[in-house]
CSV table of C-alpha atoms in Angstrom, one decimal:
chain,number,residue,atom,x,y,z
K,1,UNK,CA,0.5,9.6,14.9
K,2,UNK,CA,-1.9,6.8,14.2
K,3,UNK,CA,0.3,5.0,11.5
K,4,UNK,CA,3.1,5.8,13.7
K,5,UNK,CA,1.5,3.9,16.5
K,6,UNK,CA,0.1,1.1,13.6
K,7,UNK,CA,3.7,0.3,12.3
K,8,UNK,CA,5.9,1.3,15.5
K,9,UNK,CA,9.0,3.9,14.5
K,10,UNK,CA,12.6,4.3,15.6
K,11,UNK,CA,14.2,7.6,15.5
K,12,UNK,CA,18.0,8.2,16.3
K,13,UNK,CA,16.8,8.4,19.9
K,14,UNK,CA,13.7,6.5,20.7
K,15,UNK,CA,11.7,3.9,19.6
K,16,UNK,CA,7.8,3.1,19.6
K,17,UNK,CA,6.5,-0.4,20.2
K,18,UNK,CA,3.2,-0.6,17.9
K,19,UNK,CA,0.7,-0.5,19.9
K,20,UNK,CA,-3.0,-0.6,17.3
K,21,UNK,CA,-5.3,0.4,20.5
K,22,UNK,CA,-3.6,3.9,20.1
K,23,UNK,CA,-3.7,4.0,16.9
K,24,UNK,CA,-7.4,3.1,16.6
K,25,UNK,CA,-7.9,6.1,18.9
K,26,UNK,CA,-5.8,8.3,16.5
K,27,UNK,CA,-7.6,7.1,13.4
K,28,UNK,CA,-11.3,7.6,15.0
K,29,UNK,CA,-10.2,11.2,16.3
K,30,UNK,CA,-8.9,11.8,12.9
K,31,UNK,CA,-12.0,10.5,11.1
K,32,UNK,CA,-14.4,12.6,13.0
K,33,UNK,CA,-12.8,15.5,12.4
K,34,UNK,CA,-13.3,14.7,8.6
K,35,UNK,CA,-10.2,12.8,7.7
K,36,UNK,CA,-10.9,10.4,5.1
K,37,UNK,CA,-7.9,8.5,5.1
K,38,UNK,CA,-8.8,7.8,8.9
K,39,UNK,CA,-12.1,7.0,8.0
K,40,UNK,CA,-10.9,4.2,5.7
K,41,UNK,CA,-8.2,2.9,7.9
K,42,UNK,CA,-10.5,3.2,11.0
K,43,UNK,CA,-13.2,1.5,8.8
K,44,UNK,CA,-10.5,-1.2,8.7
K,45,UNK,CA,-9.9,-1.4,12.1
K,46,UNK,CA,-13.7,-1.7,13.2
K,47,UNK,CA,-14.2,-4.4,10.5
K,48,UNK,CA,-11.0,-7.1,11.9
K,49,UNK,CA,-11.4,-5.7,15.3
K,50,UNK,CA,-7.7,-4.6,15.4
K,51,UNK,CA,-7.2,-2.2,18.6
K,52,UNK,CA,-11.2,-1.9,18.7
K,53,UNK,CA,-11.6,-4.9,21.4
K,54,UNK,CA,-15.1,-5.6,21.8
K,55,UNK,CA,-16.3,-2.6,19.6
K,56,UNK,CA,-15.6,-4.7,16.2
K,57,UNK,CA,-18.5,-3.9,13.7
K,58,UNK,CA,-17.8,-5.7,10.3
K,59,UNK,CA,-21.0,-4.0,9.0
K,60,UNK,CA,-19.9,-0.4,10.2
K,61,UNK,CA,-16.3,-1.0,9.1
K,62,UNK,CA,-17.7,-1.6,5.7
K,63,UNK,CA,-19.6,1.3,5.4
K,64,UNK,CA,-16.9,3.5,6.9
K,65,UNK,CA,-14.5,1.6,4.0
K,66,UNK,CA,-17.0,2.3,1.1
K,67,UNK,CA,-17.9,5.8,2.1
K,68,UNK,CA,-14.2,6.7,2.0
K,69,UNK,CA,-14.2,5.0,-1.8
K,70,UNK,CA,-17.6,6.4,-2.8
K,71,UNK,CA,-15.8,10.0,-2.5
K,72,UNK,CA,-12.7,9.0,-4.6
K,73,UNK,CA,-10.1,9.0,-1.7
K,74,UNK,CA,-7.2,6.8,-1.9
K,75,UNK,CA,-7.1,4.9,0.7
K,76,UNK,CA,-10.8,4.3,0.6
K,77,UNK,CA,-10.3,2.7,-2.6
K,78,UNK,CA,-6.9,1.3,-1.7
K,79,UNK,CA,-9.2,-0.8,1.4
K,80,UNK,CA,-12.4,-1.9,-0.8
K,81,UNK,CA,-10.5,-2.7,-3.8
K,82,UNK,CA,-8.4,-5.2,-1.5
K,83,UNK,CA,-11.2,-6.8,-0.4
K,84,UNK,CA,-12.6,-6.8,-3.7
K,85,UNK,CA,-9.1,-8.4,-5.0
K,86,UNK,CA,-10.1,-11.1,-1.8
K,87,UNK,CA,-13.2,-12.1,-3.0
K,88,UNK,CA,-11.9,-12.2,-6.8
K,89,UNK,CA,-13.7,-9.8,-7.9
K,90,UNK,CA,-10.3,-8.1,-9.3
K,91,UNK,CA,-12.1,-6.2,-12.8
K,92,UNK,CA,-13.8,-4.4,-10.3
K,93,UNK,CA,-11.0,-3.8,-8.1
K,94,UNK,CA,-9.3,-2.9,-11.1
K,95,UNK,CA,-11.9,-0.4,-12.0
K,96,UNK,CA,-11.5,1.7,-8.9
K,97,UNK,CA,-7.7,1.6,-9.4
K,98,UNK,CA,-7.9,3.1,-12.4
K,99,UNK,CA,-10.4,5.4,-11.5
K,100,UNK,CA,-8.3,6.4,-8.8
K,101,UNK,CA,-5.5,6.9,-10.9
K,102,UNK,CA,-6.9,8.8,-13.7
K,103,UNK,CA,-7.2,11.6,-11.3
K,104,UNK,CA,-3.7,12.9,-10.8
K,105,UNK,CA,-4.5,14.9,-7.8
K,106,UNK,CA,-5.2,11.3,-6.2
K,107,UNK,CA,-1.8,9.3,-7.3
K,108,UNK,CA,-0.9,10.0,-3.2
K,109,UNK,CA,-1.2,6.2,-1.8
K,110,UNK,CA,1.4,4.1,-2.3
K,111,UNK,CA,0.1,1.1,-1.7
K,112,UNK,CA,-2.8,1.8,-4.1
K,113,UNK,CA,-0.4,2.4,-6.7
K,114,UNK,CA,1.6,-0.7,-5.6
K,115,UNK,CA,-2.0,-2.9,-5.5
K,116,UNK,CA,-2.6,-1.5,-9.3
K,117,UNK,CA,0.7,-2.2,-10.4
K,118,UNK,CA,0.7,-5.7,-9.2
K,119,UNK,CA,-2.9,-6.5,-11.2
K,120,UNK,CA,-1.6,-5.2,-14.2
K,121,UNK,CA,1.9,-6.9,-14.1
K,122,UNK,CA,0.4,-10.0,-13.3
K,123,UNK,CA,-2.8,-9.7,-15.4
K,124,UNK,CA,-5.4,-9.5,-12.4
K,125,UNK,CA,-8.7,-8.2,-13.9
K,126,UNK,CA,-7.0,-6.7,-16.7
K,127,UNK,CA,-5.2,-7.6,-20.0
K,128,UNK,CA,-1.3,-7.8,-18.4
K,129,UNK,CA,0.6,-4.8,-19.2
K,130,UNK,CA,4.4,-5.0,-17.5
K,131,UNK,CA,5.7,-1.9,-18.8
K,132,UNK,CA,2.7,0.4,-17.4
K,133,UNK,CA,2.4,-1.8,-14.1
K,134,UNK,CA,6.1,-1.0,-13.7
K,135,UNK,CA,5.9,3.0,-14.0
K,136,UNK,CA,3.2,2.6,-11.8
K,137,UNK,CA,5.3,0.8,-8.9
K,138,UNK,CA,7.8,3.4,-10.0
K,139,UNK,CA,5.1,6.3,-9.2
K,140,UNK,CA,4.8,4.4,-5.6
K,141,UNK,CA,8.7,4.7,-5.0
K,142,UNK,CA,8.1,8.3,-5.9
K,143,UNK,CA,6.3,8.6,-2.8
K,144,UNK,CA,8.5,7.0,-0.1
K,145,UNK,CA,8.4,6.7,2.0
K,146,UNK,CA,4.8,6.3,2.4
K,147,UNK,CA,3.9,2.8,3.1
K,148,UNK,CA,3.8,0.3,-0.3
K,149,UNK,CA,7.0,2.4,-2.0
K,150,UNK,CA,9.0,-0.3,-0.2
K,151,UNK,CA,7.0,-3.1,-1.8
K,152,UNK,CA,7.3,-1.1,-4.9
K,153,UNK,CA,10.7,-0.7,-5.0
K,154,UNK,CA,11.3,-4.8,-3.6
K,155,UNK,CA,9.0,-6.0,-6.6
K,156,UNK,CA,10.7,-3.6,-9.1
K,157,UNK,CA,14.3,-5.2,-7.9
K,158,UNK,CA,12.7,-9.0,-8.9
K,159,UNK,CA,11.5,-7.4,-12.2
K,160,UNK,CA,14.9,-6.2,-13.2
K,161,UNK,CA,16.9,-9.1,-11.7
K,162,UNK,CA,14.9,-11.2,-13.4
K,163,UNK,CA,15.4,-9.3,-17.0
K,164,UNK,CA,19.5,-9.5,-15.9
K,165,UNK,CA,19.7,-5.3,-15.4
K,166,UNK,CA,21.6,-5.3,-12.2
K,167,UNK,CA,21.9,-1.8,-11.9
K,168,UNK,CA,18.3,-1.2,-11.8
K,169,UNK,CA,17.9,-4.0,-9.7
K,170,UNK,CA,20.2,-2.9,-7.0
K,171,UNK,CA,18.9,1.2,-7.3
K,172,UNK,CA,15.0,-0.8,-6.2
K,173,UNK,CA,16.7,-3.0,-3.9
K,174,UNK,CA,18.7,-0.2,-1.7
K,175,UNK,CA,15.4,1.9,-1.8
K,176,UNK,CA,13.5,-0.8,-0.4
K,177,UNK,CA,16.8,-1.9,2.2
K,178,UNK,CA,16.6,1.9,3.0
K,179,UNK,CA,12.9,1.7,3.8
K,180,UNK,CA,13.1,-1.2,5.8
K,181,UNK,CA,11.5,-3.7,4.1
K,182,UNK,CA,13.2,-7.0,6.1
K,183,UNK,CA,13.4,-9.2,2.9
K,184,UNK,CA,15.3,-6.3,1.0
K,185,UNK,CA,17.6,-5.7,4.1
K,186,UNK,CA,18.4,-9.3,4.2
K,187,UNK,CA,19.0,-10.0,0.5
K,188,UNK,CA,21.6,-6.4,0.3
K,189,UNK,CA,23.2,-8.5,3.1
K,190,UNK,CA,23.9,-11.4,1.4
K,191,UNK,CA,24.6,-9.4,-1.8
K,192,UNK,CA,27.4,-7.4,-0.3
C-alpha cells in the first residue's frame, strides 16, 4: 500500500492521487514490524523529509538506509549505493551491487538491477561491460512490473535502436509503453 500511495495507481475503476504522507505511514508500520524494504524506503523518507513534515532526521534516515544494506537487502543497497553513486563514490556503489547480485536469492529489486546495469554499460566504477549490463537490465524487465523494469526496458530500447535492431527495440519499447513510463508512451506514439 505504501508504494501504491508513493507512485499513485489507476485501476479499471479508481484512481489514487499519491499522496507520500500515507505512504510514510505505511512504510514506518511496515518497518516496525521488521520489513526491511520499508526500513530502507522509510529511511529515505526521514532523510529528504518526504511525507515526514517536521520529523525529517537525515542522521536517522541514514542509519535506517545503512542498516537495511548492512543485512544484504535490496533496497537497502539499492538506497546507499545511490547515494554513494551521488557523492562519486561509484567503485563502492559498484561493490554493493555486485554483492547484491551475486546472491541470486536477492536479484528481486529492479531498480538495483537497473542502477547496476547502468554503471556497467556506462563504465561507472567499473571496467564498461555492455553485454553483461544489458542482461542485467534484461533481469530488471524480468521483474515488471516492479518499479526500474520500465527504465530497464526504455534504456534497452535506446541500446538496440542505437545498434539498428528494431525488433528488439520495439519488444523494450512496448514493455516500457505498457508500464507507463511517459517518455516510452510518447515515442510508441509518434512511432505508430
Amino acid at each position: 500500500i505504501g508504494l501504491l500511495l508513493w507512485n499513485g495507481f489507476t485501476s479499471p475503476t479508481e484512481q489514487t492521487s499519491i499522496d507520500p504522507e500515507a505512504s510514510a505511514r505505511w512504510h514506518a508500520a511496515a518497518a516496525l514490524q521488521g520489513n526491511l524494504d520499508a526500513l530502507a524506503v522509510f529511511g529515505g523518507c526521514l532523510r529528504t523529509g518526504t511525507g515526514v513534515g517536521k520529523c525529517k532526521n537525515i542522521a536517522l534516515g541514514l542509519r535506517c538506509i545503512d542498516y537495511s544494506a548492512s543485512v544484504g537487502n535490496p533496497s537497502g543497497v539499492n538506497k546507499k549505493g545511490v547515494m554513494m553513486e551521488s557523492n562519486d563514490d561509484y567503485f563502492g556503489a559498484m561493490r554493493l551491487y555486485r554483492e547484491c547480485y551475486e546472491d541470486e536469492s536477492k536479484r528481486t529489486n529492479a531498480l538495483l538491477l537497473f542502477n547496476f546495469g547502468y554503471c556497467l554499460i556506462h563504465g561507472d566504477g567499473v571496467d564498461n561491460d555492455v553485454e553483461e549490463g544489458e542482461n542485467i537490465w534484461k533481469d530488471a524487465v524480468a521483474l515488471a512490473p516492479e518499479e526500474g523494469s520500465e527504465e530497464a526496458a526504455w534504456f534497452l530500447y535506446q541500446q538496440y535502436s542505437e545498434r539498428g535492431d528494431m525488433e528488439k527495440a520495439r519488444h523494450y519499447l512496448d514493455i516500457a509503453a505498457d508500464l507507463g513510463l511517459e517518455d516510452a508512451v510518447m515515442e510508441r506514439r509518434d512511432n505508430s
